[in-house]
Amino acid sequence: MGSENTLVRLLKWVTVFTVLFFIGFIIGWCARPVTEHHEEPDHLQDFLDEIHAENIKQHLRKFTHLPHLAGTQQNLRLAEQIRDEWLAFGLDSAELVWYDVLLSYPNRTRPSYISIVDQHGDEMFNSSLSEPVPEGYEHVTDIVPPYNAFSAQGRPQGDLVYVNYGRTEDFFKLEREMGINCTGKIVIARYGKIFRGNKVKNAVLAGAKGIILYSDPADYCAQGVEPYPAGWNLPGGGAQRGNVLNLNGAGDPLTPGYPAKEYTYRSKLEEGVGLPKIPVHPIGYHDAVHLLQNMGGASPPPDWRGALNVSYRIGPGFTDDFVLNKVRMNIHTYNQVTRIYNVIGRIRGAREPDRCVILGGHRDAWVFGGIDPVSGAAVVHETVRAAGALKQRGWRPRRSLIFASWDAEEFGLQGSTEWAEENAIMLQERAVAYINADSAIEGMYTLRVDCTPSLHTLVYDITKLVMSPEEGEERISLYESWHKRDNWTNNRDAPRISKLGSGSDFEAYFIRLGITSGRARYTKNKKTERYSSYPVYHSVYETFELVERFYDPSFRRLEAVGRVRAGLVFRLADALIIPLDCKEYAHSLTQYANTIQQLALKHPEAIQRYGVTFEGLFSAVDNFTQAAADFHQRLDKLDTKDVLAVRMVNDQLMYLERAFIDPLGLPGRPFYRHVVFAPSSHNKYAGESFPGIYDALFDIENAADPDRAWDEVKRQISIATVTVNSAANTLHPVA
């Protein structure tokens, strides 16, 4: 009996020991660093080689066959076609995502126009109701006439005042130096230099009761080039369409900050965000001559003269022989809630499916959209086809890819913003980067890249893998061609990269949500080609033939841009370590801090009187610079087989841009939340660094309350300092 008890006790101890051994083994196994022992093959070159010029040409041809204005049946059909083709290319999924947003259309039965009327109210001149349609498109219906979307309705009548480009400084010159009051007047401004919505806002602030916009040959005709179709200049009957909202990132004017779905509260139409309070209308330069040729008043400053055969006198009103004549606007544009459709396609990531990289560009066009946006949409389509082809050969990206065909960009970036609002929490947690794919070409000279500084190194690396599309440069890289044509001489010996402004679909992702963003396109020689944008911008003359005959006959420029965009997306989605460079960000922050300080130092007496100092900001930038250097030193020594360690540094890289977001937003612009980058308050197209400080300093010498104005400068410097220091802290070792 005793021996049996001893045996039982022995078995119990053996059992306990065995259980404890296995528990310890399991704990030890689970506690070990998770490793990846195998290396994935690099398919980047395969991806780039899969993008073909001839395919882009065919995509462009079929997408520009008919007009496809946002909210129309034809744009919906195009969305359905894109969705179906993306699925056929091999994406895991592709779907239409709808929103009900406020759009704006011309009245078909009551067309809008500008007239000159005599003292009896009889019309002596009427502007054109439409553009002359280019040859080969005479049979096309549903070509929307030139109009400015979201213009107020009305028939204001009064004396005309010429206001140059309608910039803030132009209205300051009129009021402060020339003594001209625009209150109760109709003003006429030439397109160019700044976003048209800012021109309208400035006219409203000046008291004008209407504004006419026109394209002057000085700004929309290249020297020595014929008007379309003989060349690529704007014909005299051509006019630029475009919205005139001042949304400041709000998205749908009736649901600012929230997705425009069936469950969302909507403001009343008259309470919509950013809607102009005065009528606005665009005309061509042939019509503009009739309005400007008999202007009276003061002679213009030399730099206010355009290229028309008129005096460019300021007004108000006409010369003595025509002094009783007035200008009348007849504007019947209407706004209505309309359904729009984004196309969203996905390839699920193989290793980190909860992280995503987005390639997005808009589809909607004012008419055919040969350049804007379809040169970009065709490139996106070819990129999706290339990704699908690789996937069918067994490849999957490490992280998920999202492809987007946005709707209603031309109406205030609405499709992309609504999707960002609906998915904001997911995007803030999971989005690695957003690459924008609007127009892929606007000139015939070299590459143009705008991006956040952390992308600089990756951009240079990708462009070294893409060949130059230019004749005679077949054996050099795009990087070499770009470097030769647009060197960053005032900064470093490298191709120039610009800051992101706004005016395209990256806005909500970068400036509101803090997602690393960039864009690339082919552009003009800005040193010699002084015209704004490209001459036929937003006109009926943006056709397939414009691109095929003039901008890119071989389609190799579009192919090169496509490969740059595709390379950025591929590396961001497939690299083991997200290829972002914090040291580049530090370098840029140093430059931006110096620039904004120099702007403040233009007021030395006020700086001293109010005790304004940038020491804290420079200290924060130094902290960030050191943190970035230390981070990259640790990155160089990282055990890349340790999955958890890799994930931690990737999270630090992914969330760096988020660290520059202030949840309170910029003053008066709550949806612009990036402390380092935002559009200028005076030009939506232009990006400013440290925009809060910049706006506080703008025209501060004329501030009504200098004490309060300089106090705001100090407050904005403080916000920037805190933000940069906080961003530096995100790069420190994880505790």
XYZ file of C-alpha atoms in Angstrom:
735
model
C 0.000 0.000 0.000
C 2.850 2.367 0.912
C 4.655 1.634 -2.338
C 1.456 2.364 -4.288
C 1.091 5.752 -2.523
C 4.696 6.552 -3.328
C 4.107 5.685 -6.993
C 0.986 7.855 -7.123
C 2.874 10.807 -5.584
C 5.704 10.318 -8.091
C 3.283 10.300 -11.017
C 1.629 13.467 -9.706
C 4.993 15.250 -9.487
C 5.941 14.078 -12.962
C 2.611 15.341 -14.288
C 2.993 18.702 -12.546
C 6.561 19.062 -13.834
C 5.486 18.164 -17.371
C 2.632 20.697 -17.318
C 4.887 23.421 -15.934
C 7.507 22.619 -18.558
C 5.023 22.973 -21.401
C 3.582 26.183 -19.926
C 7.079 27.636 -19.718
C 7.838 26.495 -23.237
C 4.671 28.141 -24.572
C 5.394 31.359 -22.674
C 8.934 31.407 -24.002
C 7.740 30.712 -27.536
C 5.181 33.492 -27.432
C 7.615 35.945 -25.864
C 10.249 35.515 -28.548
C 10.511 38.201 -31.255
C 8.313 37.367 -34.205
C 10.512 37.071 -37.254
C 10.225 36.977 -41.000
C 12.834 34.624 -42.401
C 12.122 34.950 -46.091
C 12.556 37.975 -48.356
C 9.918 38.872 -50.895
C 11.053 39.405 -54.498
C 10.962 43.045 -55.630
C 8.444 43.547 -58.424
C 8.831 47.333 -58.750
C 10.477 47.222 -62.172
C 7.876 44.714 -63.366
C 5.164 47.136 -62.253
C 6.758 50.105 -64.020
C 7.328 48.114 -67.207
C 3.682 47.059 -67.218
C 2.526 50.682 -67.772
C 2.332 51.413 -71.503
C 1.901 54.649 -73.469
C -0.395 53.086 -76.065
C -2.796 51.870 -73.382
C -2.917 55.338 -71.802
C -3.720 56.766 -75.225
C -6.652 54.399 -75.669
C -7.965 55.097 -72.162
C -7.794 58.837 -72.857
C -9.613 58.443 -76.160
C -12.555 56.510 -74.713
C -12.902 58.663 -71.581
C -13.023 61.950 -73.574
C -15.550 60.767 -76.155
C -18.449 62.606 -74.483
C -18.886 65.350 -71.856
C -19.128 63.983 -68.317
C -20.062 66.756 -65.909
C -20.558 65.764 -62.269
C -24.130 64.760 -61.498
C -25.006 63.820 -65.092
C -26.018 60.438 -66.468
C -22.942 60.301 -68.674
C -20.637 60.685 -65.680
C -22.513 57.883 -63.906
C -22.136 55.661 -66.979
C -18.427 56.406 -67.014
C -18.195 55.490 -63.318
C -19.925 52.181 -64.000
C -17.589 51.505 -66.921
C -14.525 52.192 -64.785
C -15.826 49.970 -61.982
C -16.492 47.092 -64.379
C -13.077 47.420 -66.031
C -11.282 47.556 -62.697
C -12.949 44.302 -61.717
C -11.977 42.798 -65.068
C -8.381 43.937 -64.499
C -8.317 41.768 -61.375
C -8.930 43.998 -58.354
C -10.302 42.219 -55.299
C -13.245 44.621 -55.264
C -14.584 47.741 -56.960
C -17.740 49.588 -56.012
C -19.654 52.810 -56.492
C -19.982 54.972 -53.388
C -22.601 57.719 -53.591
C -23.194 61.031 -51.822
C -25.922 63.639 -52.196
C -24.143 66.987 -52.449
C -24.920 70.522 -53.541
C -24.002 71.118 -57.191
C -24.636 74.047 -59.518
C -25.809 74.231 -63.134
C -26.690 76.856 -65.761
C -30.353 77.357 -66.558
C -30.969 75.826 -69.995
C -34.041 77.953 -70.693
C -32.654 81.210 -69.279
C -28.993 81.442 -70.334
C -26.612 83.699 -68.459
C -24.802 86.542 -70.241
C -23.290 90.002 -69.822
C -24.691 93.051 -71.588
C -23.930 96.718 -72.094
C -27.110 98.775 -71.820
C -27.833 102.390 -72.722
C -29.616 104.968 -70.600
C -32.955 103.474 -71.641
C -31.992 99.974 -70.558
C -31.717 98.690 -74.120
C -29.016 96.088 -74.699
C -26.281 97.367 -77.007
C -23.983 94.353 -76.618
C -24.486 90.811 -75.333
C -21.727 88.342 -74.548
C -21.672 84.943 -76.218
C -23.937 82.232 -74.847
C -21.570 79.394 -75.768
C -18.139 78.614 -77.172
C -17.625 77.740 -80.846
C -17.493 73.928 -80.798
C -14.294 72.370 -82.203
C -14.418 70.481 -85.472
C -15.522 66.890 -85.091
C -17.668 67.573 -82.031
C -20.574 69.379 -83.695
C -22.896 66.430 -83.094
C -22.202 66.258 -79.364
C -25.035 67.343 -77.095
C -24.921 68.277 -73.407
C -21.943 70.618 -73.739
C -22.503 72.890 -70.774
C -22.034 76.591 -71.652
C -19.366 78.601 -69.820
C -20.498 79.457 -66.301
C -19.179 79.853 -62.779
C -20.666 77.194 -60.558
C -22.424 78.402 -57.388
C -22.720 81.994 -58.621
C -25.542 83.888 -56.991
C -28.484 84.639 -59.244
C -29.291 88.201 -60.196
C -29.307 91.021 -62.721
C -27.130 93.713 -61.142
C -26.438 96.806 -63.225
C -23.828 99.496 -62.722
C -20.538 101.080 -63.633
C -17.641 98.776 -64.464
C -14.284 98.796 -62.621
C -11.221 96.925 -63.901
C -9.478 95.249 -60.941
C -6.541 93.486 -62.649
C -6.376 89.910 -61.234
C -8.732 90.662 -58.361
C -6.069 89.827 -55.776
C -6.064 91.252 -52.271
C -3.180 93.548 -53.219
C -5.052 94.723 -56.352
C -8.032 95.853 -54.291
C -5.670 97.454 -51.766
C -4.052 99.449 -54.599
C -7.431 100.594 -55.899
C -8.631 101.735 -52.500
C -5.473 102.979 -50.787
C -3.426 104.390 -53.658
C -5.929 105.241 -56.397
C -8.895 106.217 -54.252
C -11.325 104.045 -56.216
C -14.290 102.632 -54.301
C -15.818 99.430 -55.700
C -18.939 99.578 -53.540
C -22.025 99.123 -55.690
C -19.934 98.568 -58.819
C -19.545 95.614 -61.153
C -15.900 94.618 -61.375
C -14.071 92.807 -64.140
C -10.965 90.737 -63.362
C -8.698 88.680 -65.513
C -8.205 85.028 -64.693
C -4.816 83.915 -63.401
C -2.417 84.257 -60.447
C -4.939 83.124 -57.792
C -7.960 80.839 -57.388
C -11.086 82.333 -58.923
C -13.019 81.872 -55.662
C -10.556 84.183 -53.928
C -11.217 86.823 -56.604
C -14.930 86.624 -55.855
C -14.365 86.786 -52.100
C -12.194 89.885 -52.557
C -14.839 91.533 -54.744
C -17.483 90.891 -52.080
C -15.234 92.366 -49.381
C -14.719 95.435 -51.591
C -18.497 95.941 -51.845
C -18.932 94.987 -55.522
C -22.354 93.723 -56.565
C -21.086 91.475 -59.347
C -17.849 90.223 -60.903
C -16.986 89.265 -64.485
C -14.002 86.984 -65.099
C -12.182 86.778 -68.410
C -9.096 85.093 -69.870
C -6.627 87.700 -71.145
C -4.256 86.596 -73.939
C -1.378 87.792 -71.755
C -2.260 84.993 -69.331
C -3.758 82.310 -71.596
C -1.824 82.495 -74.860
C 1.752 81.331 -75.387
C 3.888 83.444 -77.713
C 4.187 82.150 -81.264
C 1.407 79.569 -80.856
C -1.846 79.576 -82.841
C -5.265 79.293 -81.208
C -6.820 75.838 -81.150
C -7.232 73.829 -83.400
C -4.181 75.111 -85.354
C -2.256 75.344 -82.071
C -2.824 74.941 -78.359
C -3.676 78.533 -77.415
C -7.105 79.620 -76.231
C -9.348 80.979 -79.021
C -10.991 84.345 -78.437
C -14.376 82.690 -77.997
C -13.118 80.269 -75.362
C -13.986 80.766 -71.710
C -12.895 79.152 -68.464
C -15.560 77.389 -66.428
C -15.011 76.789 -62.719
C -16.528 76.928 -59.263
C -16.288 80.073 -57.146
C -16.780 78.579 -53.700
C -14.739 79.468 -50.632
C -15.134 76.173 -48.789
C -11.772 76.084 -46.994
C -11.922 72.299 -46.909
C -15.555 71.927 -45.803
C -16.689 69.562 -48.583
C -20.398 69.633 -49.402
C -21.604 73.162 -48.526
C -24.712 71.809 -46.775
C -23.000 69.129 -44.637
C -19.630 70.657 -43.696
C -17.416 68.191 -41.863
C -19.763 65.239 -42.319
C -20.503 62.827 -45.196
C -23.485 63.834 -47.329
C -25.551 60.685 -46.807
C -29.278 60.173 -46.339
C -28.943 60.311 -42.529
C -26.930 63.557 -42.404
C -28.384 66.867 -41.250
C -28.368 69.485 -44.031
C -28.270 73.237 -43.726
C -30.731 75.338 -45.685
C -29.612 76.187 -49.220
C -29.136 79.847 -48.359
C -26.946 78.894 -45.389
C -24.488 76.762 -47.337
C -20.793 77.175 -46.511
C -18.686 79.224 -48.910
C -21.438 80.250 -51.336
C -20.791 83.635 -53.004
C -23.282 86.407 -52.356
C -22.923 88.125 -55.740
C -23.354 87.030 -59.386
C -20.238 85.786 -61.199
C -19.764 84.961 -64.885
C -16.850 84.056 -67.203
C -16.337 85.379 -70.752
C -13.743 85.017 -73.500
C -11.325 87.739 -74.497
C -13.219 88.633 -77.692
C -16.187 89.596 -75.522
C -13.942 91.269 -72.950
C -12.758 93.758 -75.592
C -16.296 95.154 -75.866
C -16.398 95.782 -72.123
C -12.894 97.224 -71.779
C -12.404 99.261 -74.946
C -14.420 102.288 -73.834
C -13.456 102.335 -70.175
C -12.855 105.741 -68.600
C -11.117 106.761 -65.420
C -7.475 106.496 -64.458
C -4.781 104.825 -66.514
C -3.650 101.478 -65.111
C -0.309 100.719 -63.443
C 2.071 99.226 -66.036
C 1.755 95.680 -64.680
C -2.036 95.817 -64.925
C -1.984 95.894 -68.729
C -2.818 92.688 -70.551
C -2.398 91.844 -74.236
C -5.669 93.154 -75.675
C -5.770 96.240 -77.886
C -7.481 98.342 -75.227
C -6.360 101.008 -72.753
C -7.071 98.959 -69.600
C -8.343 102.122 -67.928
C -9.705 101.450 -64.459
C -13.062 103.226 -64.546
C -15.494 103.369 -62.888
C -17.681 103.542 -65.947
C -17.045 104.388 -69.567
C -15.533 107.403 -71.366
C -17.491 110.571 -72.052
C -19.118 109.366 -75.287
C -20.438 106.275 -73.515
C -20.772 107.642 -69.994
C -24.478 106.835 -69.757
C -23.955 103.186 -70.647
C -23.898 100.618 -67.880
C -22.992 96.951 -67.592
C -25.697 94.474 -66.652
C -25.172 90.893 -65.545
C -27.930 88.401 -66.318
C -27.136 85.341 -64.212
C -29.587 82.465 -63.734
C -27.351 79.675 -62.438
C -29.105 77.449 -59.891
C -27.948 75.117 -57.116
C -29.464 71.726 -56.327
C -28.676 68.638 -54.261
C -27.485 65.960 -56.697
C -26.162 62.421 -56.340
C -22.510 61.836 -57.206
C -20.547 58.580 -57.421
C -16.978 57.708 -56.490
C -15.429 54.474 -57.733
C -13.402 52.717 -55.007
C -11.235 49.712 -55.909
C -9.085 47.592 -53.600
C -6.298 45.035 -53.546
C -5.957 43.474 -50.103
C -2.468 43.520 -48.617
C -0.722 40.219 -48.005
C 1.140 41.040 -44.753
C -0.379 44.271 -43.390
C -3.883 44.420 -44.834
C -4.896 46.936 -42.162
C -2.504 49.514 -43.651
C -3.393 51.178 -46.939
C -1.943 53.396 -49.656
C -4.366 55.410 -51.797
C -4.021 56.479 -55.428
C -6.868 58.844 -56.250
C -7.841 61.249 -59.012
C -11.079 62.736 -60.223
C -13.157 61.712 -63.208
C -15.666 64.551 -63.650
C -14.913 67.219 -66.259
C -16.461 70.513 -67.309
C -16.730 69.207 -70.873
C -14.457 66.552 -72.443
C -11.615 67.018 -69.977
C -8.762 66.107 -72.307
C -6.166 67.400 -69.849
C -8.179 68.089 -66.700
C -8.816 65.475 -65.463
C -8.720 62.680 -68.019
C -4.975 62.766 -68.682
C -4.776 61.805 -65.005
C -7.750 59.427 -65.030
C -6.274 57.539 -67.999
C -2.995 57.131 -66.107
C -4.850 55.848 -63.019
C -6.723 53.371 -65.216
C -3.472 52.052 -66.652
C -1.953 51.819 -63.167
C -4.924 49.746 -62.010
C -4.554 47.515 -65.065
C -0.839 47.056 -64.313
C -1.526 46.221 -60.656
C -4.176 43.718 -61.718
C -1.769 42.105 -64.177
C 0.870 41.628 -61.457
C -1.743 40.270 -59.065
C -2.821 37.690 -61.622
C 0.826 36.582 -61.812
C 0.839 35.923 -58.074
C 1.876 39.269 -56.565
C 0.129 41.007 -53.713
C 1.339 44.216 -52.069
C 2.479 44.034 -48.468
C -0.110 46.685 -47.559
C -3.529 47.208 -49.088
C -3.959 49.396 -52.155
C -6.992 51.618 -52.638
C -7.728 53.146 -56.040
C -10.234 55.994 -56.298
C -12.021 57.702 -59.179
C -13.461 60.775 -57.486
C -16.585 62.618 -58.586
C -17.419 66.345 -58.338
C -13.857 67.574 -57.838
C -14.655 70.523 -60.082
C -17.400 71.539 -57.657
C -15.133 71.960 -54.651
C -13.339 68.604 -54.201
C -16.608 67.121 -53.024
C -16.325 63.431 -53.922
C -12.921 62.966 -52.303
C -13.800 65.072 -49.265
C -17.067 63.255 -48.580
C -15.315 59.870 -48.730
C -12.608 61.191 -46.402
C -15.282 62.404 -43.985
C -17.124 59.076 -44.040
C -13.897 57.137 -43.480
C -11.966 59.640 -41.363
C -11.408 57.399 -38.338
C -10.267 54.480 -40.468
C -7.971 56.686 -42.526
C -6.366 58.313 -39.495
C -5.634 54.869 -38.059
C -4.603 53.014 -41.226
C -3.626 55.253 -44.152
C 0.087 55.279 -44.972
C -0.062 57.775 -47.838
C -2.258 59.402 -50.454
C -0.906 59.998 -53.980
C -3.005 62.401 -56.019
C -3.662 61.747 -59.695
C -5.318 64.822 -61.192
C -4.169 66.100 -64.616
C -0.992 64.266 -65.611
C 0.195 66.969 -67.998
C -0.054 70.764 -68.150
C 3.034 71.503 -70.232
C 5.693 69.954 -72.442
C 8.931 70.730 -70.617
C 9.671 68.649 -67.514
C 8.345 66.913 -64.422
C 6.666 68.778 -61.579
C 6.296 67.267 -58.108
C 4.534 68.749 -55.077
C 4.691 66.721 -51.884
C 5.311 66.624 -48.168
C 9.051 66.717 -47.351
C 9.213 63.128 -46.090
C 8.554 61.948 -49.657
C 11.457 63.851 -51.269
C 13.964 61.009 -51.158
C 11.491 58.453 -52.474
C 10.537 60.768 -55.344
C 14.185 61.120 -56.361
C 14.733 57.350 -56.115
C 11.724 56.535 -58.294
C 12.531 59.118 -60.971
C 15.997 57.582 -61.305
C 14.288 54.335 -62.390
C 12.086 55.989 -65.047
C 13.525 56.994 -68.408
C 13.150 60.510 -69.794
C 10.309 60.774 -72.323
C 11.975 63.599 -74.256
C 13.396 63.164 -77.751
C 17.193 62.992 -77.651
C 17.158 61.935 -74.002
C 16.341 58.272 -74.498
C 19.418 57.148 -72.555
C 19.043 59.299 -69.461
C 16.684 58.982 -66.538
C 13.732 61.217 -65.829
C 15.632 62.371 -62.745
C 18.550 63.589 -64.870
C 16.246 65.318 -67.353
C 14.241 66.946 -64.554
C 17.430 67.992 -62.708
C 18.834 69.609 -65.844
C 15.633 71.515 -66.593
C 14.502 72.583 -63.104
C 17.365 72.573 -60.610
C 16.634 73.634 -57.028
C 19.447 76.172 -57.171
C 18.456 78.231 -54.148
C 18.198 75.159 -51.962
C 20.356 72.239 -53.077
C 21.746 70.583 -56.178
C 18.667 68.484 -56.948
C 15.422 68.827 -58.925
C 12.946 71.301 -57.494
C 10.061 69.922 -55.402
C 7.267 72.289 -54.388
C 4.957 72.506 -51.388
C 1.390 71.248 -51.642
C -1.247 73.994 -51.815
C -4.820 72.982 -52.534
C -7.216 72.937 -55.473
C -7.153 69.160 -55.871
C -8.286 66.006 -54.115
C -5.366 65.571 -51.709
C -6.735 68.444 -49.625
C -8.855 66.512 -47.110
C -6.257 63.760 -46.741
C -3.241 65.975 -46.222
C -4.447 69.248 -44.718
C -7.343 67.932 -42.631
C -6.317 64.364 -41.704
C -2.512 64.598 -41.832
C -1.860 61.772 -44.276
C 1.455 61.852 -46.146
C 0.610 63.115 -49.642
C 2.144 63.987 -52.989
C 1.389 64.611 -56.654
C 3.348 64.510 -59.924
C 2.645 65.813 -63.420
C 4.411 67.101 -66.519
C 4.624 70.879 -66.687
C 5.832 73.902 -68.633
C 9.040 75.930 -68.366
C 8.006 78.429 -65.727
C 10.989 80.666 -66.470
C 9.933 81.346 -70.057
C 6.258 80.331 -70.254
C 4.487 82.941 -68.177
C 0.888 82.090 -69.005
C -1.374 80.759 -66.251
C -1.977 77.028 -66.003
C -2.403 75.926 -69.645
C -4.229 78.075 -72.232
C -7.417 76.065 -72.892
C -7.981 75.221 -69.214
C -11.618 74.283 -68.449
C -12.801 75.104 -71.955
C -14.518 73.041 -74.656
C -11.138 72.756 -76.396
C -9.745 70.255 -73.875
C -10.105 67.335 -76.282
C -8.294 64.086 -76.985
C -6.826 65.731 -80.100
C -5.308 68.543 -78.001
C -3.182 65.977 -76.167
C -2.496 63.756 -79.178
C -1.478 66.570 -81.534
C 0.308 68.979 -79.203
C 0.982 67.985 -75.606
C 2.123 64.389 -75.963
C 1.945 62.847 -79.456
C 3.934 59.776 -78.362
C 2.143 59.570 -74.986
C 5.546 58.919 -73.438
C 5.227 61.922 -71.126
C 2.008 60.503 -69.722
C 3.685 57.116 -69.479
C 6.562 58.646 -67.506
C 4.184 60.415 -65.108
C 2.224 57.200 -64.751
C 5.376 55.320 -63.821
C 6.357 57.929 -61.242
C 2.946 57.793 -59.589
C 2.877 53.999 -59.783
C 6.398 53.740 -58.360
C 5.492 55.915 -55.385
C 2.383 53.873 -54.663
C 4.224 50.579 -55.106
C 7.096 51.412 -52.761
C 4.793 52.863 -50.097
C 2.603 49.767 -50.221
C 5.245 47.070 -50.672
C 8.451 48.128 -48.907
C 9.219 46.406 -45.613
C 10.078 49.784 -44.041
C 7.834 52.624 -45.209
C 10.192 54.779 -47.338
C 9.685 58.147 -45.651
C 12.588 60.424 -44.741
C 12.245 62.344 -41.466
C 15.573 64.114 -42.038
C 14.140 65.722 -45.178
C 11.252 66.996 -43.069
C 13.722 68.466 -40.574
C 15.641 70.179 -43.377
C 12.420 71.718 -44.716
C 11.244 72.858 -41.288
C 14.508 74.757 -40.855
C 13.943 76.539 -44.156
C 10.305 77.316 -43.379
C 11.174 78.729 -39.940
C 13.836 80.967 -41.472
C 11.428 82.157 -44.176
C 8.621 83.059 -41.792
C 11.063 84.810 -39.443
C 12.382 86.916 -42.335
C 8.797 87.907 -43.133
C 8.307 89.085 -39.558
C 11.633 90.928 -39.529
C 10.285 93.292 -42.189
C 8.705 95.010 -39.162
C 11.736 95.444 -36.842
C 10.256 98.178 -34.673
C 7.051 96.219 -34.041
C 9.022 93.032 -33.373
C 10.940 94.840 -30.639
C 7.958 96.752 -29.262
C 5.754 93.691 -28.858
C 8.502 91.281 -27.815
C 8.012 88.895 -30.719
C 10.585 86.113 -30.802
C 11.082 82.964 -32.848
C 13.580 81.406 -30.431
C 11.084 78.821 -29.225
C 10.228 77.767 -32.777
C 13.885 77.403 -33.763
C 14.530 75.401 -30.603
C 11.641 73.101 -31.513
C 13.014 72.685 -35.036
C 16.421 71.803 -33.562
C 14.746 69.223 -31.329
C 12.982 67.747 -34.347
C 16.203 67.681 -36.349
C 18.025 65.770 -33.610
C 15.099 63.392 -33.110
C 14.977 62.702 -36.859
C 18.715 61.997 -37.017
C 18.531 59.654 -34.008
C 15.501 57.902 -35.457
C 17.241 57.154 -38.750
C 20.345 55.933 -36.916
C 18.172 53.419 -35.066
C 16.466 52.561 -38.327
C 19.826 51.675 -39.895
C 20.451 49.167 -37.068
C 16.927 47.726 -36.999
C 16.536 43.953 -36.988
C 14.252 43.737 -40.017
C 13.385 40.145 -39.172
C 11.694 41.320 -35.966
C 8.120 41.887 -37.098
C 7.094 43.827 -33.987
C 10.091 46.145 -34.229
C 9.361 46.765 -37.907
C 5.733 47.496 -37.152
C 6.660 49.993 -34.435
C 8.996 52.064 -36.616
C 6.520 51.934 -39.497
C 3.850 53.303 -37.186
C 6.179 56.132 -36.192
C 6.782 56.929 -39.853
C 3.115 56.664 -40.808
C 1.900 58.842 -37.952
C 4.556 61.559 -38.308
C 2.422 63.704 -40.610
C -0.510 63.368 -38.181
C 1.667 64.979 -35.508
C 1.460 68.305 -37.361
C -2.354 68.391 -37.172
C -3.988 70.857 -34.786
C -7.523 69.598 -34.004
C -8.704 73.203 -33.577
C -7.659 74.114 -37.113
C -6.397 77.428 -38.418
C -8.184 80.652 -37.386
C -11.441 80.917 -39.311
C -10.593 77.737 -41.249
C -11.383 74.790 -38.961
C -11.001 72.150 -41.683
C -7.464 73.280 -42.481
C -5.637 71.679 -39.569
C -2.049 71.262 -40.728
C 0.209 73.635 -38.798
C 3.075 73.461 -41.308
C 1.200 73.432 -44.641
C -2.069 74.969 -45.816
C -3.304 77.069 -48.733
C -2.851 80.790 -48.491
C -5.952 82.594 -47.243
C -5.531 84.821 -50.286
C -4.922 82.105 -52.911
C -6.237 78.570 -52.517
C -3.795 77.269 -55.132
C -0.652 78.417 -53.282
C 0.786 76.470 -50.370
C 2.162 78.427 -47.433
C 4.470 77.133 -44.707
C 3.459 77.902 -41.131
C 0.190 79.323 -42.503
C -1.100 80.465 -39.120
C 1.890 82.756 -38.650
C 1.815 83.827 -42.299
C -1.856 84.851 -42.160
C -1.319 86.715 -38.876
C 1.508 88.727 -40.468
C -0.346 89.488 -43.714
C -0.870 93.266 -44.132
C -0.195 93.682 -40.413
C 1.193 97.178 -40.966
C -2.383 98.296 -41.736
C -4.029 96.439 -38.840
C -6.849 98.378 -37.160
C -5.714 97.080 -33.757
C -1.911 96.547 -33.843
C -1.748 95.262 -30.258
C -4.240 92.529 -30.975
C -2.671 91.724 -34.360
C 0.816 91.221 -32.938
C -0.589 89.247 -30.037
C -2.060 86.847 -32.615
C 1.360 86.535 -34.266
C 2.817 85.487 -30.915
C -0.029 83.020 -30.372
C 0.546 81.410 -33.767
C 4.302 81.138 -33.151
C 3.463 79.384 -29.872
C 1.120 76.915 -31.621
C 3.784 76.128 -34.215
C 6.403 75.641 -31.496
C 4.256 73.245 -29.481
C 3.334 71.290 -32.611
C 6.896 70.845 -33.886
C 8.067 69.777 -30.420
C 5.220 67.266 -30.221
C 6.142 65.891 -33.638
C 9.732 65.460 -32.460
C 8.507 63.435 -29.490
C 6.809 60.922 -31.805
C 10.235 59.995 -33.222
C 11.764 59.101 -29.864
C 12.306 55.426 -29.016
C 9.161 53.574 -28.046
C 9.250 53.019 -24.275
